[in-house]
Short mmCIF file of C-alpha atoms in Angstrom, two decimals:
data_model
loop_
_atom_site.label_atom_id
_atom_site.label_comp_id
_atom_site.label_asym_id
_atom_site.label_seq_id
_atom_site.Cartn_x
_atom_site.Cartn_y
_atom_site.Cartn_z
CA UNK A 25 0.00 0.00 0.00
CA UNK A 26 1.39 3.37 -1.04
CA UNK A 27 1.97 6.20 1.43
CA UNK A 28 -0.86 8.79 1.35
CA UNK A 29 1.74 11.54 1.59
CA UNK A 30 3.02 10.55 -1.86
CA UNK A 31 -0.32 11.30 -3.58
CA UNK A 32 -0.15 14.21 -6.02
CA UNK A 33 -3.32 16.24 -5.36
CA UNK A 34 -2.61 18.67 -8.18
CA UNK A 35 -2.55 15.89 -10.74
CA UNK A 36 -5.85 14.53 -9.49
CA UNK A 37 -7.53 17.95 -9.61
CA UNK A 38 -6.27 18.54 -13.17
CA UNK A 39 -7.95 15.31 -14.26
CA UNK A 40 -11.42 16.31 -12.96
CA UNK A 41 -14.06 17.77 -15.27
CA UNK A 42 -15.85 21.08 -14.64
CA UNK A 43 -18.97 19.30 -13.31
CA UNK A 44 -16.86 17.20 -10.95
CA UNK A 45 -15.07 20.32 -9.66
CA UNK A 46 -18.42 22.02 -8.95
CA UNK A 47 -19.63 18.95 -7.10
CA UNK A 48 -16.40 18.80 -5.08
CA UNK A 49 -16.69 22.50 -4.19
CA UNK A 50 -20.29 22.00 -3.07
CA UNK A 51 -19.32 19.04 -0.86
CA UNK A 52 -16.45 20.94 0.78
CA UNK A 53 -18.55 23.91 1.82
CA UNK A 54 -19.26 23.91 5.56
CA UNK A 55 -22.87 24.93 6.12
CA UNK A 56 -24.92 25.20 9.29
CA UNK A 57 -28.65 25.00 8.40
CA UNK A 58 -29.69 25.18 12.08
CA UNK A 59 -28.01 28.52 12.81
CA UNK A 60 -30.77 31.13 12.43
CA UNK A 61 -28.28 33.96 13.05
CA UNK A 62 -26.62 33.35 9.66
CA UNK A 63 -28.02 34.66 6.39
CA UNK A 64 -29.77 32.14 4.17
CA UNK A 65 -26.80 32.08 1.76
CA UNK A 66 -24.54 30.79 4.55
CA UNK A 67 -26.96 28.17 5.89
CA UNK A 68 -27.37 26.16 2.67
CA UNK A 69 -25.58 25.67 -0.62
CA UNK A 70 -26.50 27.79 -3.62
CA UNK A 71 -28.19 25.24 -5.90
CA UNK A 72 -29.46 27.71 -8.52
CA UNK A 73 -27.84 28.30 -11.87
CA UNK A 74 -29.85 31.46 -12.64
CA UNK A 75 -27.83 34.58 -13.21
CA UNK A 76 -28.30 37.80 -11.25
CA UNK A 77 -31.25 39.94 -12.39
CA UNK A 78 -29.49 43.19 -11.58
CA UNK A 79 -28.42 45.41 -8.69
CA UNK A 80 -30.57 45.66 -5.58
CA UNK A 81 -33.19 48.44 -5.84
CA UNK A 82 -34.66 49.16 -2.44
CA UNK A 83 -37.27 51.66 -3.65
CA UNK A 84 -38.57 49.31 -6.32
CA UNK A 85 -38.84 46.47 -3.80
CA UNK A 86 -40.67 48.69 -1.30
CA UNK A 87 -43.15 49.88 -3.97
CA UNK A 88 -43.78 46.28 -5.00
CA UNK A 89 -44.51 45.23 -1.42
CA UNK A 90 -46.84 48.20 -0.85
CA UNK A 91 -48.70 47.39 -4.07
CA UNK A 92 -49.17 43.78 -3.00
CA UNK A 93 -50.42 44.89 0.42
CA UNK A 94 -53.00 47.25 -1.12
CA UNK A 95 -54.24 44.62 -3.58
CA UNK A 96 -54.62 42.00 -0.87
CA UNK A 97 -58.23 41.80 0.34
CA UNK A 98 -58.88 42.32 4.07
CA UNK A 99 -60.18 39.38 6.03
CA UNK A 100 -63.75 39.77 7.21
CA UNK A 101 -64.40 39.97 10.97
CA UNK A 102 -65.98 36.94 12.51
CA UNK A 103 -68.27 39.23 14.53
CA UNK A 104 -69.02 42.47 12.67
CA UNK A 105 -68.75 45.70 14.66
CA UNK A 106 -72.14 47.42 15.04
CA UNK A 107 -71.36 50.09 17.64
CA UNK A 108 -73.90 48.71 20.12
CA UNK A 109 -73.01 49.24 23.79
CA UNK A 110 -73.43 46.33 26.14
CA UNK A 111 -73.50 46.21 29.91
CA UNK A 112 -74.37 48.83 32.48
CA UNK A 113 -73.06 52.35 32.23
CA UNK A 114 -70.84 53.61 35.06
CA UNK A 115 -72.56 55.88 37.57
CA UNK A 116 -70.29 57.37 40.25
CA UNK A 117 -71.46 56.91 43.82
CA UNK A 118 -72.44 59.89 45.84
CA UNK A 119 -70.13 60.63 48.78
CA UNK A 120 -71.56 59.67 52.13
CA UNK A 121 -72.91 62.57 54.12
CA UNK A 122 -71.33 63.27 57.51
CA UNK A 123 -73.87 63.02 60.32
CA UNK A 124 -74.76 66.27 62.01
CA UNK A 125 -73.31 65.21 65.38
CA UNK A 126 -69.92 64.47 63.73
CA UNK A 127 -69.64 67.71 61.78
CA UNK A 128 -67.03 70.18 63.03
CA UNK A 129 -68.26 73.72 63.26
CA UNK A 130 -65.56 76.37 63.36
CA UNK A 131 -65.71 80.04 64.11
CA UNK A 132 -66.59 82.28 61.16
CA UNK A 133 -63.07 83.73 61.09
CA UNK A 134 -61.47 80.26 60.85
CA UNK A 135 -63.98 79.15 58.24
CA UNK A 136 -63.16 82.19 56.14
CA UNK A 137 -59.40 81.66 56.59
CA UNK A 138 -59.56 78.00 55.56
CA UNK A 139 -61.84 78.78 52.65
CA UNK A 140 -59.38 81.27 51.21
CA UNK A 141 -56.24 79.27 52.06
CA UNK A 142 -54.05 78.04 49.21
CA UNK A 143 -52.88 74.43 48.77
CA UNK A 144 -49.45 75.30 50.13
CA UNK A 145 -50.96 76.85 53.28
CA UNK A 146 -53.26 73.87 53.75
CA UNK A 147 -50.25 71.56 53.49
CA UNK A 148 -48.42 73.41 56.27
CA UNK A 149 -51.54 73.48 58.44
CA UNK A 150 -52.00 69.72 58.02
CA UNK A 151 -48.37 69.15 59.04
CA UNK A 152 -48.76 71.33 62.14
CA UNK A 153 -51.91 69.41 63.11
CA UNK A 154 -50.02 66.11 62.77
CA UNK A 155 -51.77 64.80 59.65
CA UNK A 156 -48.61 63.23 58.27
CA UNK A 157 -50.54 60.67 56.20
CA UNK A 158 -51.66 63.39 53.80
CA UNK A 159 -48.15 64.23 52.61
CA UNK A 160 -44.67 62.88 52.16
CA UNK A 161 -42.10 62.78 54.95
CA UNK A 162 -40.13 65.60 53.35
CA UNK A 163 -43.18 67.87 53.20
CA UNK A 164 -44.07 67.04 56.81
CA UNK A 165 -40.66 67.74 58.31
CA UNK A 166 -40.09 70.80 56.14
CA UNK A 167 -43.31 72.31 57.47
CA UNK A 168 -42.37 71.57 61.09
CA UNK A 169 -38.87 72.98 60.71
CA UNK A 170 -39.91 76.32 59.18
CA UNK A 171 -41.29 79.33 61.05
CA UNK A 172 -42.77 82.45 59.54
CA UNK A 173 -42.77 81.22 55.91
CA UNK A 174 -44.57 78.60 53.84
CA UNK A 175 -42.31 75.58 53.43
CA UNK A 176 -44.36 73.53 50.96
CA UNK A 177 -44.96 75.90 48.07
CA UNK A 178 -46.54 73.36 45.72
CA UNK A 179 -49.24 71.95 48.04
CA UNK A 180 -50.28 68.51 49.25
CA UNK A 181 -50.86 66.93 45.85
CA UNK A 182 -47.49 68.00 44.47
CA UNK A 183 -45.06 65.48 42.98
CA UNK A 184 -42.46 64.25 45.44
CA UNK A 185 -39.07 65.55 44.31
CA UNK A 186 -35.68 64.27 45.41
CA UNK A 187 -33.34 66.35 47.49
CA UNK A 188 -30.79 68.27 45.44
CA UNK A 189 -27.51 66.44 44.97
CA UNK A 190 -24.87 67.66 47.38
CA UNK A 191 -21.42 68.02 45.91
CA UNK A 192 -18.66 67.35 48.39
CA UNK A 193 -15.10 68.34 47.60
CA UNK A 194 -12.59 65.57 47.05
CA UNK A 195 -10.48 64.62 50.02
CA UNK A 196 -7.08 66.24 49.92
CA UNK A 197 -4.15 63.85 49.44
CA UNK A 198 -2.06 62.88 52.42
CA UNK A 199 0.66 65.55 52.73
CA UNK A 200 3.06 63.33 54.70
CA UNK A 201 6.58 63.18 53.27
CA UNK A 202 7.45 59.49 53.48
CA UNK A 203 11.22 59.84 53.11
CA UNK A 204 11.42 62.63 55.67
CA UNK A 205 9.23 60.68 58.10
CA UNK A 206 11.44 57.61 57.71
CA UNK A 207 14.52 59.69 58.46
CA UNK A 208 12.91 61.14 61.59
CA UNK A 209 11.96 57.66 62.80
CA UNK A 210 15.56 56.49 62.27
CA UNK A 211 16.81 59.50 64.26
CA UNK A 212 14.30 58.84 67.06
CA UNK A 213 12.95 62.40 66.79
CA UNK A 214 11.21 63.27 70.07
CA UNK A 215 8.75 65.63 68.34
CA UNK A 216 7.41 62.84 66.12
CA UNK A 217 4.69 61.01 68.08
CA UNK A 218 2.23 60.20 65.30
CA UNK A 219 2.94 58.72 61.84
CA UNK A 220 0.04 58.85 59.38
CA UNK A 221 0.68 57.18 56.00
CA UNK A 222 -2.98 56.50 55.17
CA UNK A 223 -4.13 56.49 51.52
CA UNK A 224 -0.63 56.89 50.08
CA UNK A 225 -0.70 54.36 47.24
CA UNK A 226 2.80 54.75 45.85
CA UNK A 227 4.92 53.82 48.88
CA UNK A 228 7.33 51.06 47.80
CA UNK A 229 7.16 47.84 49.80
CA UNK A 230 10.88 48.07 50.79
CA UNK A 231 10.20 51.56 52.21
CA UNK A 232 7.32 50.26 54.34
CA UNK A 233 9.55 47.47 55.61
CA UNK A 234 12.24 50.04 56.47
CA UNK A 235 9.69 52.04 58.46
CA UNK A 236 8.85 49.04 60.63
CA UNK A 237 12.53 48.17 60.90
CA UNK A 238 13.24 51.70 62.14
CA UNK A 239 10.31 51.49 64.59
CA UNK A 240 12.07 48.68 66.47
CA UNK A 241 14.40 51.16 68.17
CA UNK A 242 12.08 54.19 68.24
CA UNK A 243 10.84 55.25 71.67
CA UNK A 244 8.69 58.31 70.86
CA UNK A 245 6.18 57.32 68.13
CA UNK A 246 2.92 56.35 69.83
CA UNK A 247 0.63 56.03 66.80
CA UNK A 248 1.39 54.41 63.42
CA UNK A 249 -1.22 54.14 60.66
CA UNK A 250 -0.69 52.64 57.18
CA UNK A 251 -4.32 52.12 56.14
CA UNK A 252 -4.94 51.79 52.38
CA UNK A 253 -1.25 51.85 51.55
CA UNK A 254 -1.23 48.58 49.52
CA UNK A 255 0.75 46.77 52.21
CA UNK A 256 1.11 42.99 51.79
CA UNK A 257 2.47 39.99 53.69
CA UNK A 258 6.18 41.03 53.67
CA UNK A 259 5.14 44.29 55.34
CA UNK A 260 3.06 42.30 57.85
CA UNK A 261 6.05 40.11 58.74
CA UNK A 262 8.16 43.26 59.35
CA UNK A 263 5.33 44.65 61.47
CA UNK A 264 5.27 41.44 63.54
CA UNK A 265 9.01 41.70 64.18
CA UNK A 266 8.58 45.33 65.22
CA UNK A 267 5.80 44.48 67.71
CA UNK A 268 8.10 42.03 69.47
CA UNK A 269 10.76 44.70 70.16
CA UNK A 270 8.99 48.10 70.30
CA UNK A 271 7.90 49.30 73.74
CA UNK A 272 6.41 52.74 72.99
CA UNK A 273 3.80 52.22 70.24
CA UNK A 274 0.22 52.41 71.54
CA UNK A 275 -1.89 52.49 68.36
CA UNK A 276 -1.42 50.51 65.11
CA UNK A 277 -3.70 50.67 62.06
CA UNK A 278 -3.16 48.31 59.09
CA UNK A 279 -6.73 48.33 57.71
CA UNK A 280 -7.73 48.19 54.02
CA UNK A 281 -4.61 46.48 52.71
CA UNK A 282 -3.59 43.27 50.92
CA UNK A 283 -2.48 41.26 53.96
CA UNK A 284 -3.51 37.60 53.81
CA UNK A 285 -4.21 35.17 56.63
CA UNK A 286 -0.53 34.15 56.86
CA UNK A 287 0.71 37.70 57.33
CA UNK A 288 -2.05 38.55 59.80
CA UNK A 289 -1.38 35.38 61.76
CA UNK A 290 2.23 36.55 62.25
CA UNK A 291 1.02 39.94 63.52
CA UNK A 292 -1.42 38.34 65.97
CA UNK A 293 1.16 35.89 67.32
CA UNK A 294 3.63 38.74 67.79
CA UNK A 295 1.16 40.42 70.16
CA UNK A 296 1.96 37.79 72.78
CA UNK A 297 5.31 39.58 73.27
CA UNK A 298 3.85 43.10 73.31
CA UNK A 299 2.38 44.71 76.42
CA UNK A 300 2.18 48.38 75.36
CA UNK A 301 -0.18 48.39 72.36
CA UNK A 302 -3.62 49.72 73.33
CA UNK A 303 -5.37 49.93 69.96
CA UNK A 304 -5.08 47.57 66.97
CA UNK A 305 -7.05 47.84 63.70
CA UNK A 306 -6.79 45.07 61.09
CA UNK A 307 -10.20 45.07 59.34
CA UNK A 308 -11.11 45.27 55.63
CA UNK A 309 -8.31 43.25 54.06
CA UNK A 310 -8.47 42.21 50.40
CA UNK A 311 -9.50 38.66 51.33
CA UNK A 312 -11.09 37.05 54.36
CA UNK A 313 -8.71 36.03 57.11
CA UNK A 314 -10.48 32.74 57.89
CA UNK A 315 -11.63 30.87 60.97
CA UNK A 316 -8.15 29.91 62.21
CA UNK A 317 -7.04 33.57 62.31
CA UNK A 318 -10.22 34.60 64.12
CA UNK A 319 -9.69 31.87 66.72
CA UNK A 320 -6.08 33.04 67.16
CA UNK A 321 -7.32 36.65 67.58
CA UNK A 322 -9.74 35.56 70.31
CA UNK A 323 -7.02 33.64 72.14
CA UNK A 324 -4.61 36.58 71.86
CA UNK A 325 -7.15 39.02 73.30
CA UNK A 326 -7.96 36.67 76.17
CA UNK A 327 -4.25 36.50 77.10
CA UNK A 328 -3.52 40.20 76.52
CA UNK A 329 -4.57 42.73 79.14
CA UNK A 330 -3.36 45.90 77.36
CA UNK A 331 -5.61 45.94 74.24
CA UNK A 332 -8.57 48.27 74.88
CA UNK A 333 -9.73 48.83 71.27
CA UNK A 334 -9.69 46.22 68.53
CA UNK A 335 -10.93 46.94 65.02
CA UNK A 336 -12.10 43.84 63.17
CA UNK A 337 -15.45 42.46 61.96
CA UNK A 338 -15.68 38.81 62.97
CA UNK A 339 -17.53 36.37 60.72
CA UNK A 340 -17.94 33.69 63.42
CA UNK A 341 -20.05 34.07 66.52
CA UNK A 342 -17.72 32.17 68.85
CA UNK A 343 -14.56 34.28 68.34
CA UNK A 344 -16.69 37.45 68.30
CA UNK A 345 -18.15 36.71 71.73
CA UNK A 346 -14.77 35.77 73.20
CA UNK A 347 -13.13 38.93 71.80
CA UNK A 348 -15.93 41.16 73.11
CA UNK A 349 -15.65 39.64 76.58
CA UNK A 350 -11.85 40.12 76.60
CA UNK A 351 -12.07 43.77 75.49
CA UNK A 352 -14.74 44.46 78.14
CA UNK A 353 -12.55 42.84 80.79
CA UNK A 354 -9.53 44.99 79.85
CA UNK A 355 -11.58 48.21 79.95
CA UNK A 356 -13.05 47.27 83.31
CA UNK A 357 -9.55 46.74 84.69
CA UNK A 358 -8.49 50.22 83.54
CA UNK A 359 -11.65 51.72 85.03
CA UNK A 360 -11.00 50.06 88.38
CA UNK A 361 -7.42 51.33 88.37
CA UNK A 362 -8.65 54.89 87.85
CA UNK A 363 -11.10 54.58 90.75
CA UNK A 364 -8.31 53.51 93.08
#
């Protein structure tokens, strides 16, 4: 048997007749007759031999279709329309009369005032009398909060409109100079007690690690915040090492960052060697910390008597209850010390 790779396709095609080439071309076309999204020419093979009648004339086609529609006879109705009305005609009911003993009789001056009052004035009067069901909440509270003028200008039946959109100015960027702050931390500057690096997105990770490395020997900074600074696990590991050696930091905020459960577990375990931190915020990380980290947080708080404020939203009821009890215990101890 000869090798199929040795077959000369060109020689075979040259030996086919014109009819055989057309048949081969028709068989090789890949059509999809079930795809309604394709035009008809792409769903089936062109089996006609008729030549084109000419270019497409939209106006002529539209006139032909309109002519056919006009010449087509309308179908007769099964039930001819006669215009006869069936059923009972609608008669509105008369409003019930208020009994004489229930009618409210006002003084002539009040009657005259209410008779001549506008819709806006009636709306304010209804709000003052407590008829809040006759109006929207906005109309009701606007009328109560205004004195001397008519608050609801359009009346009770006016369309409820939304409050005008309040435009608030954008928050100013954090003016902290990162390099200068790092130098002051290295020099243990006594005037630097608070470091705020929140919302600074372009701090390099090595710089953040240097800040925590410098905080190991700093004895004056009491508050350090790096919220929304794109910190990750390497920064968290440096923070954990700092917590084991620093003895002056009282507040630490690492919220809204990219720290995973591994990095946060290192920070929590480092708190066993720290007795000076009073406030710790770790909430709103890019991914959930998990049950094991929450259990470790609860155990840490139960064994730590210095933490008075802890910022984290627990997802499990057990660790949440244990953490709340530990924080309450620590605050009670501080309160009892003040009373002594």
